[in-house]
Amino acid sequence: MMELLTRLYLWWKREEGQGMVEYALILAAIAVVVIVTLYALGGEIDTLFQTIKQKVAGGGSSTP
């Protein structure tokens, strides 16, 4: 009985570790996609925020 419980425990721990690795890989892949997207759209995002900043400060027209 003790051997069965030991094997079950070891199997359970191995499965948990495997799941954590899979989640870590998914998280890393999402992070890479976000970083690449921000890098690719960085200039456009900067321009958008500069336009918003100017309009909030009163430097731009009220119509787009």
mmCIF file of C-alpha atoms in Angstrom:
data_model
loop_
_atom_site.group_PDB
_atom_site.id
_atom_site.type_symbol
_atom_site.label_atom_id
_atom_site.label_comp_id
_atom_site.label_asym_id
_atom_site.label_seq_id
_atom_site.Cartn_x
_atom_site.Cartn_y
_atom_site.Cartn_z
ATOM 1 C CA MET A 1 0.000 0.000 0.000
ATOM 2 C CA MET A 2 2.823 2.374 0.889
ATOM 3 C CA GLU A 3 4.500 1.722 -2.469
ATOM 4 C CA LEU A 4 1.268 2.568 -4.282
ATOM 5 C CA LEU A 5 0.923 5.837 -2.384
ATOM 6 C CA THR A 6 4.555 6.699 -3.070
ATOM 7 C CA ARG A 7 4.150 6.065 -6.802
ATOM 8 C CA LEU A 8 0.927 8.070 -6.874
ATOM 9 C CA TYR A 9 2.613 10.963 -5.067
ATOM 10 C CA LEU A 10 5.589 10.946 -7.437
ATOM 11 C CA TRP A 11 3.277 10.813 -10.460
ATOM 12 C CA TRP A 12 1.273 13.753 -9.085
ATOM 13 C CA LYS A 13 4.383 15.869 -8.483
ATOM 14 C CA ARG A 14 5.677 15.119 -11.983
ATOM 15 C CA GLU A 15 2.360 16.205 -13.521
ATOM 16 C CA GLU A 16 2.313 19.457 -11.540
ATOM 17 C CA GLY A 17 5.828 20.330 -12.695
ATOM 18 C CA GLN A 18 4.947 19.584 -16.280
ATOM 19 C CA GLY A 19 1.879 21.833 -16.109
ATOM 20 C CA MET A 20 3.893 24.664 -14.601
ATOM 21 C CA VAL A 21 6.461 24.413 -17.389
ATOM 22 C CA GLU A 22 3.708 24.516 -19.994
ATOM 23 C CA TYR A 23 2.185 27.624 -18.406
ATOM 24 C CA ALA A 24 5.610 29.258 -18.245
ATOM 25 C CA LEU A 25 6.198 28.563 -21.941
ATOM 26 C CA ILE A 26 2.792 29.990 -22.855
ATOM 27 C CA LEU A 27 3.475 33.087 -20.747
ATOM 28 C CA ALA A 28 6.888 33.529 -22.379
ATOM 29 C CA ALA A 29 5.363 33.219 -25.854
ATOM 30 C CA ILE A 30 2.723 35.825 -25.014
ATOM 31 C CA ALA A 31 5.415 38.150 -23.659
ATOM 32 C CA VAL A 32 7.457 37.795 -26.861
ATOM 33 C CA VAL A 33 4.396 38.572 -29.003
ATOM 34 C CA VAL A 34 3.587 41.666 -26.913
ATOM 35 C CA ILE A 35 7.176 42.926 -27.064
ATOM 36 C CA VAL A 36 7.430 42.409 -30.830
ATOM 37 C CA THR A 37 4.062 44.113 -31.364
ATOM 38 C CA LEU A 38 5.019 47.105 -29.228
ATOM 39 C CA TYR A 39 8.348 47.366 -31.030
ATOM 40 C CA ALA A 40 6.666 47.227 -34.440
ATOM 41 C CA LEU A 41 3.957 49.752 -33.524
ATOM 42 C CA GLY A 42 6.130 51.881 -31.236
ATOM 43 C CA GLY A 43 6.319 54.869 -33.575
ATOM 44 C CA GLU A 44 2.588 54.906 -34.190
ATOM 45 C CA ILE A 45 1.812 54.578 -30.489
ATOM 46 C CA ASP A 46 4.233 57.413 -29.682
ATOM 47 C CA THR A 47 2.600 59.639 -32.305
ATOM 48 C CA LEU A 48 -0.851 58.848 -30.922
ATOM 49 C CA PHE A 49 0.165 59.739 -27.363
ATOM 50 C CA GLN A 50 1.868 62.935 -28.513
ATOM 51 C CA THR A 51 -1.330 63.971 -30.320
ATOM 52 C CA ILE A 52 -3.412 63.234 -27.228
ATOM 53 C CA LYS A 53 -0.941 65.160 -25.079
ATOM 54 C CA GLN A 54 -1.156 68.195 -27.354
ATOM 55 C CA LYS A 55 -4.958 68.128 -27.404
ATOM 56 C CA VAL A 56 -5.192 67.814 -23.635
ATOM 57 C CA ALA A 57 -2.754 70.722 -23.241
ATOM 58 C CA GLY A 58 -4.879 72.805 -25.617
ATOM 59 C CA GLY A 59 -2.413 72.840 -28.491
ATOM 60 C CA GLY A 60 -4.605 71.030 -30.993
ATOM 61 C CA SER A 61 -7.932 71.639 -32.649
ATOM 62 C CA SER A 62 -11.120 70.196 -31.155
ATOM 63 C CA THR A 63 -11.992 68.263 -34.336
ATOM 64 C CA PRO A 64 -10.013 65.229 -35.464
#
